[in-house]
Amino acid sequence: MISNQESFNLSPFSAIYDIVVPKNNMLRQINELVDFSFILDELKTKYCLDNGRNAIPPIRMFKYLLLKSIYDLSDVDVVDRSQYDMSFKYFLEMAPEDRVIDSSSLTKFRKLRLKDVGLLDMLIEKTVEIALEKGIIKTNTIIIDATHSKARYNQKSATEFLQEKSKNVRRAIYQIDESLKSKLPQKTTSNDVEEELAYCRKVIDTVDEIPQVASIPAVREKLNILKEVVEDYTEQISYSNDPDARKGHKTADSSFFGFKTHIAISEERIITAAVITTGEKSDGKYLPELIEKTINAGMEVDTAIGDTAYSEKNNISYTKENNIALISKLNPVIQGTRTKEDEFEFNKDAGMYVCKAGHLAFKLRRQGKKNVAKNRRETYYFDIEKCKVCPFKEGCYREGAKSRTYSITIKSTEHKEQEEFQNTEGFKEKAKSRYKIEAKNSELKHRHGDDTASAAGLLGMEVQGATAIFAVNLKRILKLINEKQ
């Protein structure tokens, strides 16, 4: 149950805060800068107003998460520090003698109260509102980029995943009767995926032939999971304990497993919009959404700066229609004419196309010459062995095919206006500001823990990203305010 009225802690020890938490303390300044009642207004519907025991105030629970992000602490550590750090208790609006929460409450708060809230947009819009009120944001330019975050759980190869599931079956059987160990097939000694798959099938057949064991619920559950994995097995799909994390590519030779945070910042380095996606998503597709979110937050936009990933045709058309200058150099690959644009996306870091299953092309062949009237053609080659077992092969792979390619036509005359614009002095001068977003990405990852997801799933990453961005924006606003003074 949550009360409709805010409660005030009257304590004879409250005067301690005036001594140990100075006026220039960052947490005191944040409390004075931000009216956190918007959190209560947003989360009221997630609580019962007239039944059950009193809940911990949602504003306080949110502030715990904010402290986690500001100081890059675990749930256990932020609660532990809140017991003795008076600046933490002051920020949490607790009396010095008040007891702190159990750290497990933070997990429940994230999963039960923050789901379907739209926390990311809400927190960014609040900080942009404060920045505009304080006269901090003065330009109409945004800079756009994306950065990756690794999943909390490591990616597993197909072999490792099969080994894990077959091990679970054996363990369940041994707990019932260890003498059955001699009846199970001999484990493989190599890491070859085909051998591991054959072993798993032998395990399934052996257990099915012992109905008195296979019918036991503890065994049957693990066996059914193994059957499902073997049945749905595809050679190149990788598995993880994080169901939402996906494989993305940083270069043609390196990859990561996790999520992407697409952000837009003002020239004053205030984050104005963000979108958090799985790791395989293309950067350029999110430019319109980031611009629209920035405008919804209250900032006008007349210029958008980004790298070559944002110079695709749809973005050029969108910015032109909305009278926004796009400071993004043309990539000859991105501006080409191609089919099935929803199934293949260009990865500007790797310089190759990626299919919707997440597989990166391994070879590129160019036909035609630059700077001639005839259109050039680029053909990207995909691993046919992966295509044979791909879950999306229907309509994409033809049985018996010896290769799988994807081609685009590079038009030398298309986007002439953008080509002319990128050679102007104004374009070149604006493009110099792009470095600012690289520094902001680094701050999010290395000072606020966004380098690695702290929880599994896209929701966990969204909550983590939202609080990190909120913290980063508040710190930047305070710094700019203090510089004015």
Coordinates of N, CA and C in Angstrom, one line a residue, residues 92-167:
L92 N 18.3 10.3 0.4 CA 17.2 9.4 0.4 C 16.1 9.9 1.3
E93 N 16.3 11.1 1.9 CA 15.3 11.7 2.8 C 14.9 10.8 3.9
M94 N 15.9 10.3 4.6 CA 15.7 9.4 5.7 C 16.3 10.1 7.0
A95 N 15.8 9.8 8.1 CA 16.4 10.3 9.4 C 17.7 9.5 9.6
P96 N 18.6 10.1 10.3 CA 19.9 9.4 10.5 C 19.8 8.1 11.1
E97 N 18.8 7.9 12.0 CA 18.6 6.6 12.7 C 17.8 5.6 12.0
D98 N 17.2 6.0 10.8 CA 16.3 5.1 10.1 C 17.1 3.9 9.5
R99 N 16.4 2.7 9.5 CA 17.0 1.5 8.9 C 16.8 1.5 7.4
V100 N 17.8 0.9 6.7 CA 17.8 0.9 5.3 C 17.0 -0.3 4.8
I101 N 16.7 -0.4 3.5 CA 15.9 -1.5 3.0 C 16.8 -2.8 2.8
D102 N 16.2 -3.9 2.5 CA 16.9 -5.1 2.1 C 17.2 -5.0 0.7
S103 N 18.4 -5.3 0.3 CA 18.8 -5.1 -1.1 C 17.9 -5.9 -2.1
S104 N 17.3 -7.0 -1.7 CA 16.4 -7.7 -2.6 C 15.2 -6.9 -3.1
S105 N 14.8 -5.8 -2.3 CA 13.7 -5.0 -2.6 C 14.0 -4.2 -3.9
L106 N 15.2 -3.9 -4.2 CA 15.5 -3.2 -5.4 C 15.2 -4.0 -6.7
T107 N 15.5 -5.3 -6.6 CA 15.2 -6.2 -7.7 C 13.7 -6.2 -8.0
K108 N 12.9 -6.4 -6.9 CA 11.4 -6.4 -7.0 C 10.9 -5.0 -7.6
F109 N 11.5 -3.9 -7.1 CA 11.1 -2.6 -7.6 C 11.3 -2.5 -9.1
R110 N 12.5 -2.9 -9.5 CA 12.8 -2.8 -11.0 C 11.8 -3.7 -11.8
K111 N 11.6 -4.9 -11.4 CA 10.8 -5.8 -12.2 C 9.3 -5.5 -12.1
L112 N 8.8 -5.1 -10.9 CA 7.3 -5.0 -10.7 C 6.8 -3.6 -10.9
R113 N 7.7 -2.6 -10.5 CA 7.2 -1.2 -10.5 C 7.6 -0.4 -11.8
L114 N 8.7 -0.8 -12.4 CA 9.3 0.0 -13.5 C 8.9 -0.5 -14.8
K115 N 8.3 -1.7 -14.9 CA 7.9 -2.3 -16.1 C 6.8 -1.5 -16.8
D116 N 6.9 -1.2 -18.1 CA 5.9 -0.5 -18.9 C 5.7 0.9 -18.4
V117 N 6.7 1.5 -17.8 CA 6.6 2.9 -17.3 C 7.2 3.9 -18.3
G118 N 8.1 3.5 -19.2 CA 8.7 4.5 -20.1 C 9.7 5.3 -19.4
L119 N 10.4 4.7 -18.5 CA 11.4 5.4 -17.6 C 12.4 6.2 -18.3
L120 N 12.9 5.6 -19.4 CA 14.0 6.2 -20.2 C 13.6 7.6 -20.7
D121 N 12.5 7.6 -21.4 CA 12.0 8.9 -21.9 C 11.6 9.9 -20.8
M122 N 11.0 9.4 -19.8 CA 10.6 10.3 -18.7 C 11.7 11.0 -18.0
L123 N 12.8 10.2 -17.7 CA 14.0 10.8 -17.0 C 14.7 11.8 -17.9
I124 N 14.9 11.4 -19.2 CA 15.6 12.4 -20.1 C 14.8 13.6 -20.3
E125 N 13.4 13.5 -20.5 CA 12.6 14.7 -20.7 C 12.7 15.6 -19.4
K126 N 12.8 15.0 -18.2 CA 12.9 15.8 -17.0 C 14.2 16.6 -17.0
T127 N 15.3 16.0 -17.3 CA 16.5 16.7 -17.3 C 16.6 17.8 -18.4
V128 N 16.1 17.5 -19.6 CA 16.1 18.5 -20.6 C 15.2 19.7 -20.2
E129 N 14.1 19.4 -19.6 CA 13.2 20.5 -19.0 C 14.0 21.4 -18.1
I130 N 14.8 20.7 -17.2 CA 15.5 21.5 -16.2 C 16.6 22.3 -16.9
A131 N 17.3 21.7 -17.9 CA 18.3 22.4 -18.6 C 17.8 23.6 -19.4
L132 N 16.6 23.5 -20.0 CA 16.0 24.6 -20.7 C 15.6 25.7 -19.7
E133 N 15.0 25.3 -18.6 CA 14.6 26.3 -17.6 C 15.8 27.1 -17.1
K134 N 16.9 26.4 -16.9 CA 18.1 27.1 -16.4 C 18.9 27.8 -17.5
G135 N 18.4 27.8 -18.7 CA 19.1 28.4 -19.9 C 20.4 27.8 -20.3
I136 N 20.5 26.5 -20.0 CA 21.8 25.8 -20.3 C 21.8 25.4 -21.8
I137 N 20.7 24.9 -22.4 CA 20.7 24.5 -23.8 C 20.3 25.7 -24.6
K138 N 21.3 26.2 -25.4 CA 21.1 27.4 -26.2 C 21.1 27.2 -27.7
T139 N 21.5 26.0 -28.1 CA 21.6 25.8 -29.6 C 20.5 24.8 -30.0
N140 N 20.3 24.7 -31.3 CA 19.3 23.7 -31.8 C 20.0 22.6 -32.6
T141 N 21.2 22.2 -32.2 CA 22.0 21.2 -32.8 C 22.1 20.0 -31.9
I142 N 21.9 18.8 -32.5 CA 22.1 17.5 -31.7 C 23.2 16.7 -32.4
I143 N 23.9 15.9 -31.6 CA 24.9 15.0 -32.1 C 24.4 13.6 -31.8
I144 N 24.5 12.7 -32.8 CA 23.9 11.3 -32.6 C 25.0 10.2 -32.8
D145 N 24.9 9.2 -32.0 CA 25.8 8.1 -32.1 C 25.2 6.9 -31.3
A146 N 25.8 5.8 -31.4 CA 25.4 4.6 -30.6 C 26.6 3.9 -30.0
T147 N 26.4 3.3 -28.8 CA 27.5 2.6 -28.1 C 27.0 1.3 -27.7
H148 N 27.9 0.3 -27.5 CA 27.4 -1.0 -27.1 C 27.7 -1.3 -25.6
S149 N 26.9 -2.2 -25.1 CA 27.0 -2.7 -23.7 C 27.0 -4.2 -23.8
K150 N 28.0 -4.8 -23.1 CA 28.1 -6.2 -23.1 C 27.0 -6.8 -22.2
A151 N 26.5 -8.0 -22.6 CA 25.5 -8.7 -21.7 C 26.2 -9.1 -20.4
R152 N 25.3 -9.2 -19.4 CA 25.9 -9.7 -18.1 C 26.4 -11.1 -18.2
Y153 N 25.7 -11.9 -19.0 CA 26.1 -13.3 -19.1 C 26.8 -13.5 -20.4
N154 N 27.9 -14.2 -20.4 CA 28.7 -14.5 -21.6 C 27.9 -15.3 -22.6
Q155 N 28.2 -15.0 -23.9 CA 27.6 -15.8 -24.9 C 28.2 -17.2 -24.9
K156 N 27.3 -18.2 -25.2 CA 27.8 -19.6 -25.2 C 27.7 -20.1 -26.7
S157 N 28.7 -20.9 -27.0 CA 28.7 -21.5 -28.3 C 27.6 -22.6 -28.3
A158 N 27.3 -23.1 -29.5 CA 26.3 -24.2 -29.6 C 26.8 -25.4 -28.8
T159 N 28.1 -25.7 -28.9 CA 28.6 -26.9 -28.3 C 28.5 -26.8 -26.7
E160 N 28.8 -25.6 -26.2 CA 28.7 -25.4 -24.8 C 27.3 -25.5 -24.3
F161 N 26.4 -25.0 -25.1 CA 25.0 -25.0 -24.7 C 24.4 -26.5 -24.7
L162 N 24.8 -27.2 -25.7 CA 24.4 -28.7 -25.8 C 25.0 -29.4 -24.6
Q163 N 26.3 -29.2 -24.3 CA 26.9 -29.8 -23.2 C 26.2 -29.5 -21.8
E164 N 25.8 -28.3 -21.7 CA 25.1 -27.9 -20.4 C 23.8 -28.6 -20.3
K165 N 23.0 -28.7 -21.4 CA 21.7 -29.3 -21.3 C 21.8 -30.8 -21.1
S166 N 22.8 -31.5 -21.7 CA 22.9 -32.9 -21.5 C 23.4 -33.2 -20.1
K167 N 24.3 -32.3 -19.6 CA 24.7 -32.5 -18.2 C 23.6 -32.4 -17.2

